[in-house]
Short mmCIF file of C-alpha atoms in Angstrom, two decimals:
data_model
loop_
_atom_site.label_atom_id
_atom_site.label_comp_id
_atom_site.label_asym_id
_atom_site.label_seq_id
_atom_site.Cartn_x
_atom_site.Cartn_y
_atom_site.Cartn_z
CA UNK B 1 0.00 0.00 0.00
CA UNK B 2 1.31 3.57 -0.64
CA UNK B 3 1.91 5.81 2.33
CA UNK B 4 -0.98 8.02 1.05
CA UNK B 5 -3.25 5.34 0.26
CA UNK B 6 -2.32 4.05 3.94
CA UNK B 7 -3.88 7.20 5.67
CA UNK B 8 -7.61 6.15 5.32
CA UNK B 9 -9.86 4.13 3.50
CA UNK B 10 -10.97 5.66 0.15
CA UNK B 11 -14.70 5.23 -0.36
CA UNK B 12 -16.57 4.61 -3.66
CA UNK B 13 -17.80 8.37 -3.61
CA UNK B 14 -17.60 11.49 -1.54
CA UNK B 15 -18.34 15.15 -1.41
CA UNK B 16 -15.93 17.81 -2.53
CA UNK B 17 -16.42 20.80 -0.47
CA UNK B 18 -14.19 24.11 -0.78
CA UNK B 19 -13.59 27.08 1.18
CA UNK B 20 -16.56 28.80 -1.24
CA UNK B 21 -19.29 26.75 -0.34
CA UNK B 22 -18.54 27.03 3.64
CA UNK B 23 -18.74 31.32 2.88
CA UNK B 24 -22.19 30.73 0.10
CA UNK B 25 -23.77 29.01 3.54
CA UNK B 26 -22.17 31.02 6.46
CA UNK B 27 -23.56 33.98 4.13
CA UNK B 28 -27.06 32.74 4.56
CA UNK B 29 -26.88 31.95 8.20
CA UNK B 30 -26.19 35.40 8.85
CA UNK B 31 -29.01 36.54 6.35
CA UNK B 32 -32.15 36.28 8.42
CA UNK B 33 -33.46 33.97 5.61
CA UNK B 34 -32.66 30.04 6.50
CA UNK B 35 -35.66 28.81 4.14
CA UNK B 36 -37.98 30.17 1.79
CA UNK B 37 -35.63 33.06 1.30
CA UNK B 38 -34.00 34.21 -2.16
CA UNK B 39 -31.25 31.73 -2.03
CA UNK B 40 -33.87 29.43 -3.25
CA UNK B 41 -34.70 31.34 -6.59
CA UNK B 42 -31.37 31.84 -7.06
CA UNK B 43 -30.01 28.57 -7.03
CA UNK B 44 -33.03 27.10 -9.10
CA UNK B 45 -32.64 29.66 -11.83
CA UNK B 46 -28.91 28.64 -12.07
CA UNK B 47 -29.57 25.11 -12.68
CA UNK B 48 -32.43 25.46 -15.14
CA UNK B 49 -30.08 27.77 -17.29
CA UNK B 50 -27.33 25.47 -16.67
CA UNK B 51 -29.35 22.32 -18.09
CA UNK B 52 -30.86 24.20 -21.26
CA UNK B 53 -34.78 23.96 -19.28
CA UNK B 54 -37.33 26.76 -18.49
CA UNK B 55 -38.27 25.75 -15.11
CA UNK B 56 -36.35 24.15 -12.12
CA UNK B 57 -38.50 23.40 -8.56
CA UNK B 58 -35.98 22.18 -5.48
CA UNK B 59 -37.76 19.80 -3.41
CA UNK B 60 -36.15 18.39 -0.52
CA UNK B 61 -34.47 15.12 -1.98
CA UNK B 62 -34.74 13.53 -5.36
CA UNK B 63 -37.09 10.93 -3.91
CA UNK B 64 -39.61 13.84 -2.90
CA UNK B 65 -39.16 14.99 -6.64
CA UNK B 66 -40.35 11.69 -8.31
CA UNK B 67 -43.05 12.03 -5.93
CA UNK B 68 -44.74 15.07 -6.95
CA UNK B 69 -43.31 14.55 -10.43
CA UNK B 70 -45.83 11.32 -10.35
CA UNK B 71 -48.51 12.89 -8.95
CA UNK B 72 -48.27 15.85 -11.44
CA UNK B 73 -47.94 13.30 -14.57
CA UNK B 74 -51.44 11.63 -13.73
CA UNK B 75 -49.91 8.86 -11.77
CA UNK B 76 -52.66 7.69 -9.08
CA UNK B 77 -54.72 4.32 -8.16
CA UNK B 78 -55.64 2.83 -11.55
CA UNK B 79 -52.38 3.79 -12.92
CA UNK B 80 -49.47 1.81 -13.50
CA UNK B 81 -45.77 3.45 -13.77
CA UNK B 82 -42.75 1.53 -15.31
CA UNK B 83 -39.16 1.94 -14.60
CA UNK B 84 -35.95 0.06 -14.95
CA UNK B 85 -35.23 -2.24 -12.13
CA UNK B 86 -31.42 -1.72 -12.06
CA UNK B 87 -31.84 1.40 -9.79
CA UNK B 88 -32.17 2.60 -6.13
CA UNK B 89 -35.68 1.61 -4.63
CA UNK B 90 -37.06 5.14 -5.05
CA UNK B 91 -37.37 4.90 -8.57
CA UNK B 92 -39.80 2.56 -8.25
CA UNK B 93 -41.77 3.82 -4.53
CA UNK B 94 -42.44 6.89 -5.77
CA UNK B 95 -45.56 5.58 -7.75
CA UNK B 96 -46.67 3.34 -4.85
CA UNK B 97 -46.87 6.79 -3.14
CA UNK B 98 -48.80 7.97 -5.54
CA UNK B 99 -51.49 4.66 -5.28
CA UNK B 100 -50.44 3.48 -8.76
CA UNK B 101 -49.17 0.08 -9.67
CA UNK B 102 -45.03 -0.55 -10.63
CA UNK B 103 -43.89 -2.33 -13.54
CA UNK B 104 -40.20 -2.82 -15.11
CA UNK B 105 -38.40 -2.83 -18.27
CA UNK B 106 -35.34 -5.03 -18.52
CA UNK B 107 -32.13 -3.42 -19.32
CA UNK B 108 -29.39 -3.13 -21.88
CA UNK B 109 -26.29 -5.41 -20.89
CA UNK B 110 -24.41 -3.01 -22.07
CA UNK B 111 -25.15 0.52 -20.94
CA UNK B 112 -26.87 -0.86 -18.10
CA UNK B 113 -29.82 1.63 -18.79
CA UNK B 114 -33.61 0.52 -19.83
CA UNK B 115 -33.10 -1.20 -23.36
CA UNK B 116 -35.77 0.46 -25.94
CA UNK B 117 -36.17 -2.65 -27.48
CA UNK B 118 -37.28 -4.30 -24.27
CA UNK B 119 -39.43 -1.11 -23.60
CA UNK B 120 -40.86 -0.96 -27.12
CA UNK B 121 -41.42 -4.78 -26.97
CA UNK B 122 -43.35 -4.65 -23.78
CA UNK B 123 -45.77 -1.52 -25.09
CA UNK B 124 -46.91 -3.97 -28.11
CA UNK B 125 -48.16 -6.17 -25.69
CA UNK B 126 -49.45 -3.52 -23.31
CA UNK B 127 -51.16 -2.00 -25.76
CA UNK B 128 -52.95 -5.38 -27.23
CA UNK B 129 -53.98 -5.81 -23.14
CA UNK B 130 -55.61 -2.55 -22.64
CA UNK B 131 -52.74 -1.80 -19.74
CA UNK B 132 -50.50 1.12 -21.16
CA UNK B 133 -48.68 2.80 -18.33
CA UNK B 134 -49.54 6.36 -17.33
CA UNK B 135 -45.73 7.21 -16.78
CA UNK B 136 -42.17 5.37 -18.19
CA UNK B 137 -39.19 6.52 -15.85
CA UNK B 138 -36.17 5.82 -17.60
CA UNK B 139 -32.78 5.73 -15.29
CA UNK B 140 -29.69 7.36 -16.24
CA UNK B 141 -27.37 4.86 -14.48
CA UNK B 142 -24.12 6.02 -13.34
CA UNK B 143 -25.00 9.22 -15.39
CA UNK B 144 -25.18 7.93 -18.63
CA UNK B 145 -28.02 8.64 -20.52
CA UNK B 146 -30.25 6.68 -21.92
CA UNK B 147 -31.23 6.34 -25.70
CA UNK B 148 -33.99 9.23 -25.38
CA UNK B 149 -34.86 9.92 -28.87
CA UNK B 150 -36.60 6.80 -29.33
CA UNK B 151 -37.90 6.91 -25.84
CA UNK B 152 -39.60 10.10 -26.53
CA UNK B 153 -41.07 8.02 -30.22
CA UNK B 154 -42.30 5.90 -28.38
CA UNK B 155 -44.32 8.10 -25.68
CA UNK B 156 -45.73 10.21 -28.18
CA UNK B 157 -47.05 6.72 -29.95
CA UNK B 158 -48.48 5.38 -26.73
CA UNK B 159 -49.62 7.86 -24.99
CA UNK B 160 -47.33 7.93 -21.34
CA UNK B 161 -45.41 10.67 -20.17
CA UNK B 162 -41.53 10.39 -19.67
CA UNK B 163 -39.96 11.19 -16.35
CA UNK B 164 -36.36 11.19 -16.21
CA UNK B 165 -34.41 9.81 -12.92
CA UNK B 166 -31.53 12.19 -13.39
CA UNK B 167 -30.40 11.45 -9.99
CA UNK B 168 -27.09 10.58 -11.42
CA UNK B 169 -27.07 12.92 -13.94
CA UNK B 170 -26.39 16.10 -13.25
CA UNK B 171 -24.83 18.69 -16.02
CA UNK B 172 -24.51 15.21 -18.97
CA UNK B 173 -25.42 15.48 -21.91
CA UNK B 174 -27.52 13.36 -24.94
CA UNK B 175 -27.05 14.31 -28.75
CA UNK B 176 -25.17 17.72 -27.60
CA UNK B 177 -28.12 18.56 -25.05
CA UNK B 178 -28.20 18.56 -21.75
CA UNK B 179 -30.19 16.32 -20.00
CA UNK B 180 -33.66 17.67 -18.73
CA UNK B 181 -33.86 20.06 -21.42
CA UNK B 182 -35.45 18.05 -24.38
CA UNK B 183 -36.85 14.85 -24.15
CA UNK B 184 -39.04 14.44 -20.73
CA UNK B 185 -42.44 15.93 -19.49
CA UNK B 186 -40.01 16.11 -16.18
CA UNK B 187 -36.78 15.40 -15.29
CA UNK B 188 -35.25 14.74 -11.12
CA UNK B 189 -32.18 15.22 -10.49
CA UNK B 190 -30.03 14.47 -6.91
CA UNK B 191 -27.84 16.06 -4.69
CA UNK B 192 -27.40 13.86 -2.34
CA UNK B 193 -23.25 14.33 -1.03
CA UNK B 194 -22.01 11.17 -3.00
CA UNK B 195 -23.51 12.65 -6.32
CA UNK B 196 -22.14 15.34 -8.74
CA UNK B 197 -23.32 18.18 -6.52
CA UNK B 198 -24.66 18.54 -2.77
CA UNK B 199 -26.50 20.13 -0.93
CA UNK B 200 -26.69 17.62 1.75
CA UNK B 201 -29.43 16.10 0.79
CA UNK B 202 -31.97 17.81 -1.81
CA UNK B 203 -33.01 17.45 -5.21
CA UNK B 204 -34.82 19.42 -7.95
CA UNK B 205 -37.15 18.91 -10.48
CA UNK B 206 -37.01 20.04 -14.40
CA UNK B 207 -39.56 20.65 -16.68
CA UNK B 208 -40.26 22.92 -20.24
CA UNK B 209 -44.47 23.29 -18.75
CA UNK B 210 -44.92 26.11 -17.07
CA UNK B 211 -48.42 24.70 -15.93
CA UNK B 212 -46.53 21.61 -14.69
CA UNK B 213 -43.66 23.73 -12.98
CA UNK B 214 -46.54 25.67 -10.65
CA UNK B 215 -48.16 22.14 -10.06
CA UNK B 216 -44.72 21.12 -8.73
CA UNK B 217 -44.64 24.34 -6.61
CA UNK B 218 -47.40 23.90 -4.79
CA UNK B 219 -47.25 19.87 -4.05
CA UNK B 220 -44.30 21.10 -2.53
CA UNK B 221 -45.44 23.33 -0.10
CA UNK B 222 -48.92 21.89 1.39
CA UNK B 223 -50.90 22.37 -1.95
CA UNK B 224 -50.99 26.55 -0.49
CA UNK B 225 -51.14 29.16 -2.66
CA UNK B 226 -51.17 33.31 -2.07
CA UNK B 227 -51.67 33.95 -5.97
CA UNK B 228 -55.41 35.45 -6.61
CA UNK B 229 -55.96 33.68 -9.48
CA UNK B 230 -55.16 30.08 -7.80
CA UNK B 231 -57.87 30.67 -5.54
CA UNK B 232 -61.28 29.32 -4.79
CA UNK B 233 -62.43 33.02 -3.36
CA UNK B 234 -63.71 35.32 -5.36
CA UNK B 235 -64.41 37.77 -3.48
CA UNK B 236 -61.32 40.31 -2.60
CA UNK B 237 -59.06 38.66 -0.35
CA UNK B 238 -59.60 40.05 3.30
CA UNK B 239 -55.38 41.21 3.35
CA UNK B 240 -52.01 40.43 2.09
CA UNK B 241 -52.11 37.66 5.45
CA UNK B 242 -54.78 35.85 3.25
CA UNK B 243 -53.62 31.72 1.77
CA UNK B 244 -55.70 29.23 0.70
CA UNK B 245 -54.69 25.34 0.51
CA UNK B 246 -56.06 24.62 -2.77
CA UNK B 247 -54.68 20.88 -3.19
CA UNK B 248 -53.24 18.12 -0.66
CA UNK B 249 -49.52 18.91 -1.29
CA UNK B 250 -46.51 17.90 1.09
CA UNK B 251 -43.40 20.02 3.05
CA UNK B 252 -40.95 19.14 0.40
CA UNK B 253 -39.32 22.26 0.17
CA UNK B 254 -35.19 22.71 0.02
CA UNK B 255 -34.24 25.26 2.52
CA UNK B 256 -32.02 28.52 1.71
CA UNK B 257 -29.01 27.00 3.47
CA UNK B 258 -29.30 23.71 1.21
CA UNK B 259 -29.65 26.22 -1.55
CA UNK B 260 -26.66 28.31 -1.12
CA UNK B 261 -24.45 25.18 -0.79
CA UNK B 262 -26.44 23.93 -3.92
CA UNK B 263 -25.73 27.00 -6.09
CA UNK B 264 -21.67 27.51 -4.94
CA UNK B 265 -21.29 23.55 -6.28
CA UNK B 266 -22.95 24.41 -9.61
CA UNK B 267 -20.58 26.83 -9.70
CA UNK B 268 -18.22 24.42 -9.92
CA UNK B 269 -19.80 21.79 -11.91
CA UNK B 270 -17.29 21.71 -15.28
CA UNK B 271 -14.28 20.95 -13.17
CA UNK B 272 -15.96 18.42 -11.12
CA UNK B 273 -17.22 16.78 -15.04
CA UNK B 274 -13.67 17.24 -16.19
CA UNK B 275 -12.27 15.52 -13.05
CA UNK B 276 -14.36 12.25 -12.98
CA UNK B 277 -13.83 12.01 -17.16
CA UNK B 278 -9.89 12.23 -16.47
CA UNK B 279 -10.58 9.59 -13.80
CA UNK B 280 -12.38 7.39 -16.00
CA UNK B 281 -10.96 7.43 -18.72
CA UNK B 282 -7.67 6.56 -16.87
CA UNK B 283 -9.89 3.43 -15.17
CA UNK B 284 -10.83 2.12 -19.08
CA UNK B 285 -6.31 2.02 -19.64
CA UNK B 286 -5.46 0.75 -16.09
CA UNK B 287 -8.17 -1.90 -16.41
CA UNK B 288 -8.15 -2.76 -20.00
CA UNK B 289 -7.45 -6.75 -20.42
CA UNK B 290 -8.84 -7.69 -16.99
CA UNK B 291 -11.37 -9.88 -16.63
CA UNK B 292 -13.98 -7.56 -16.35
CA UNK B 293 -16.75 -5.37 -17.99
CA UNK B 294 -16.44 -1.73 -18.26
CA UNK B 295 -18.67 0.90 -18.22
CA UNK B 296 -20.27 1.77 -21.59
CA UNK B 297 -19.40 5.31 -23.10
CA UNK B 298 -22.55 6.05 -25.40
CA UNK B 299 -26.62 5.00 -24.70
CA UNK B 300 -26.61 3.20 -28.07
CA UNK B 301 -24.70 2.48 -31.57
CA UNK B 302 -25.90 5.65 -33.03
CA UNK B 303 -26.61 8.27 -30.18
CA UNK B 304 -23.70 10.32 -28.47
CA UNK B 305 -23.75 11.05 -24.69
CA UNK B 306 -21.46 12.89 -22.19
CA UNK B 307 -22.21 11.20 -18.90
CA UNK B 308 -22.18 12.44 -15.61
CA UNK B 309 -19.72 9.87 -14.19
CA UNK B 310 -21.43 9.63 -10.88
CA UNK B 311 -20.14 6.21 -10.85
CA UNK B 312 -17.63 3.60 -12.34
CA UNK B 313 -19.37 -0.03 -12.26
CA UNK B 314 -16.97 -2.78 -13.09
CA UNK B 315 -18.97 -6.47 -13.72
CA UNK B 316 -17.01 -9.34 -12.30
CA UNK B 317 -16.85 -12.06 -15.28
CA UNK B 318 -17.42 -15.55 -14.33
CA UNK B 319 -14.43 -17.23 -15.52
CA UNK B 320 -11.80 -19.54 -15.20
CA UNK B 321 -9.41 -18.73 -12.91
CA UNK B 322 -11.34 -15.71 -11.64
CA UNK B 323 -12.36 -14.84 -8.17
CA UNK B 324 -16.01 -14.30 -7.60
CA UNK B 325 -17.41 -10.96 -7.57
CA UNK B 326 -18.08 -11.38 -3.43
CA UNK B 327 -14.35 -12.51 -3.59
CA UNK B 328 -13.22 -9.55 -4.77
CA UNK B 329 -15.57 -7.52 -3.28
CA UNK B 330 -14.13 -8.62 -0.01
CA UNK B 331 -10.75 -8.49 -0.83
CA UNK B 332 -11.18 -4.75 -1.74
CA UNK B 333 -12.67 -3.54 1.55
CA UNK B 334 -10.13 -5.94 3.51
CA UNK B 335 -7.49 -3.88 1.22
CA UNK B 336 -9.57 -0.47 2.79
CA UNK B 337 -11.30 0.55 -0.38
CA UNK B 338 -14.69 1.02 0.20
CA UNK B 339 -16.59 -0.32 -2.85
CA UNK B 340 -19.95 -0.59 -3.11
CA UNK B 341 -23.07 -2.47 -5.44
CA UNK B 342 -25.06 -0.27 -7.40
CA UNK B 343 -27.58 -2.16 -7.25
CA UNK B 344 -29.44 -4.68 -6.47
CA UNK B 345 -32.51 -4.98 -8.53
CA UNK B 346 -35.81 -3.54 -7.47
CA UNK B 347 -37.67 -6.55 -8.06
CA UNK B 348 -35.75 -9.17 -6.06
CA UNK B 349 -36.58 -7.01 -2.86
CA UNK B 350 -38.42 -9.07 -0.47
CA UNK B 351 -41.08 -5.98 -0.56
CA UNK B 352 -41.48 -5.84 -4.30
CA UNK B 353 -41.20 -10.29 -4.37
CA UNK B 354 -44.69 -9.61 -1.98
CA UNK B 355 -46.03 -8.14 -4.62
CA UNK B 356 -45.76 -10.64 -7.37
CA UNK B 357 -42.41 -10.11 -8.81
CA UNK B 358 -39.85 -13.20 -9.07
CA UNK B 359 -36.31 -13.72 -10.05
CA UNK B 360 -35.68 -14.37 -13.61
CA UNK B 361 -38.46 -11.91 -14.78
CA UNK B 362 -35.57 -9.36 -15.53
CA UNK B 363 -32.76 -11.44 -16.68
CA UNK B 364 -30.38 -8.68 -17.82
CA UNK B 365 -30.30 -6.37 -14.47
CA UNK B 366 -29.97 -9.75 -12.34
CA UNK B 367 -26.79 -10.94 -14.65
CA UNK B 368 -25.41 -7.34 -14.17
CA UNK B 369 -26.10 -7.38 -10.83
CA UNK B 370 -24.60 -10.89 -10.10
CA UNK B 371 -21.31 -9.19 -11.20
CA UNK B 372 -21.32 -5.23 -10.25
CA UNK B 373 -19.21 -3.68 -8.04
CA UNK B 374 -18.45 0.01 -8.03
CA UNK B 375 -15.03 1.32 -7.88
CA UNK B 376 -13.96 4.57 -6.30
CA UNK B 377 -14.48 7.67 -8.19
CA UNK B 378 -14.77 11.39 -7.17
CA UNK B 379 -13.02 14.35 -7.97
CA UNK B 380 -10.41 14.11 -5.16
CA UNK B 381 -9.32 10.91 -5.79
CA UNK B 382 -5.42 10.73 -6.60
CA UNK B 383 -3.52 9.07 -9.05
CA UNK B 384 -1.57 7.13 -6.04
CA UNK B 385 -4.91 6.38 -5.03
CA UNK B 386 -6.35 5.14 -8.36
CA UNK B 387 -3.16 3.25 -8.80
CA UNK B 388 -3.47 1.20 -5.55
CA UNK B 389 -6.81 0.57 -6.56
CA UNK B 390 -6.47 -1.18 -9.54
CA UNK B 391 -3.41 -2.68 -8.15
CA UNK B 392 -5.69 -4.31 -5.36
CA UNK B 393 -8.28 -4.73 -8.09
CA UNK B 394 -5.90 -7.31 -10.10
CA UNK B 395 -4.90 -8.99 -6.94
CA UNK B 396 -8.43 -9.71 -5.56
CA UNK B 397 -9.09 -11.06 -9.68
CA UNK B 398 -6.87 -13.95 -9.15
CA UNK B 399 -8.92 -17.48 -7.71
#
């Protein structure tokens, strides 16, 4: 082990946080505003103009976002939602929330994202049954995007709206756009402190719909409104004091503090991107020849992508002469590298077996799960610390 490598365990992700972002929040703890103060404006205006979109709503995690995203699509009881099951639980929850029924596509081997051809496949037959879904979440695993153009076909054809997990995505890019600007009805994005950007926890929500933005406002905040035209009075309003809940809504908001951390890391975003690329694309030379699948670089044969690199999943081949992936997996944290499993499908989980789902319905996110493990990556990783890494990496490979 390298003397700087010997100092701590390196984890699969972490937060980068600079002298800037401790003055953007110390600034707002001294403002008088710690929530629903300007910070909050500011920092969602940023991020729409950075990602190319009209409207940006911060919620209080992403999970809260595909929440009211659902309920704003038309998910509800009588509904059904689809989504890929190689993803964090949420994905999927957030339409149980909503009293609608959960469905999955099957994904790509390759990019690990929700393969169209499995999606367009399973429509075909939904459509012959009568049971369409009201809303098709694709997943942009690891921050890659998925194949959207034919995604977006395909809604238009059948009817559903398209609701992006971005929670890995923040500031990529499909076919020289930037995700959340194009394709979906909605996009959700994370912020969460092992993602691109933090702000501790928190998330936001995307859209190009006004009508859909001020829906996402007020599930937000209690379903309230103060805006004379949103309300059920018509008389004059008694004083400026004057509210009326007009919908059931939630206390999803993201505070001012959250904010102001929020808007000093978007601030930063292009060096973090530039950072994790460098880091990646020394990962695909260091591990080249190994047994071992890499990370794709593009959602399909014909689309282009800049990803996010949130993450760097490695799949464990079953070979010859090959440790098992809980082998190396083992081997790794005994070695103090933190790796981690991104994931395990929604399906298998005892929750989602209750409801009817088996193993072997999804065959391509339980392969790639059977093999996954994700390596570190974040901007402060080293080159010493890459470099014991994969050294440790080859060593837990061997049987």
């Amino acid at each position: 082990m390298t003397p700087e490598a010997d100092m701590q365990t390196i984890p699969y992700a972490t937060q980068s946080i600079s002298d800037d972002d401790l003055r953007a929040v110390q600034d707002v703890l001294t403002s008088g505003w710690l929530t629903q103060g300007p910070a909050g404006p500011r920092f969602e205006n940023a991020f729409a103009k950075r990602h190319g979109v009209a409207h940006a709503v911060g919620v209080a995690n992403a999970t809260t976002g595909l929440h009211i995203a659902c309920l704003a699509l038309g998910a509800g009881p009588g509904t059904t939602v689809w989504t890929s099951p190689n993803s964090f639980v949420a994905s999927a929850n957030c339409a149980l929330y909503c009293g609608a029924d959960v469905d999955f596509v099957d994904i790509d081997p390759v990019t690990r994202n929700m393969s169209v051809p499995a999606l367009a496949a399973k429509l075909e037959w939904a459509d012959r049954e009568g049971r369409l879904p009201a809303i098709v979440i694709p997943v942009h695993f690891s921050g890659l995007p998925c194949d959207l153009a034919p995604m977006r076909t395909l809604a238009d054809r059948y009817g559903f709206k398209l609701l992006e997990d971005a929670s890995h995505a923040v500031g990529a890019s499909y076919e020289g756009q930037p995700i959340g600007s194009r394709y979906a009805d909605a996009s959700v994005f994370s912020f969460h402190p092992v993602k691109i950007i933090t702000t501790g926890e928190g998330g936001i929500v995307t859209t190009q719909d006004p009508a859909l933005a001020r829906r996402l406002q007020l599930l937000r905040s209690h379903g309230i409104t103060r805006v004379a035209g949103e309300m059920v009075r018509e008389d004059p309003m008694p004083g400026p004091w004057y509210y009326e809940q007009v919908t059931l809504g939630f206390n999803y908001r993201l505070t001012d503090i959250q904010s102001a951390l929020g808007w000093s890391q978007l601030q930063k975003l292009d060096g973090f991107h530039a950072a994790r690329e460098r880091l990646a694309d020394r990962y695909d030379r260091l591990l080249a020849g190994l047994p071992l699948k890499l990370p794709a670089r593009a959602p399909s044969a014909t689309a282009t992508a800049r990803s996010s690199w949130h993450l760097y999943v490695i799949e464990v081949l079953p070979r010859d002469g090959a440790a098992s992936r809980a082998t190396v997996f083992k081997r790794l944290w005994d070695a103090n590298i933190a790796v981690n499993v991104h994931y395990i499908p929604i399906h298998a989980q005892p929750f989602y077996r209750a409801r009817g789902f088996r193993p072997g319905q999804f065959q391509a996110a339980e392969a790639y799960y059977a093999g996954a493990i994700s390596i570190p990556l974040f901007p402060a990783l080293t080159d010493a610390q890459q470099d014991y890494v994969v050294a440790e990496l080859k060593k837990a490979l061997v049987a």
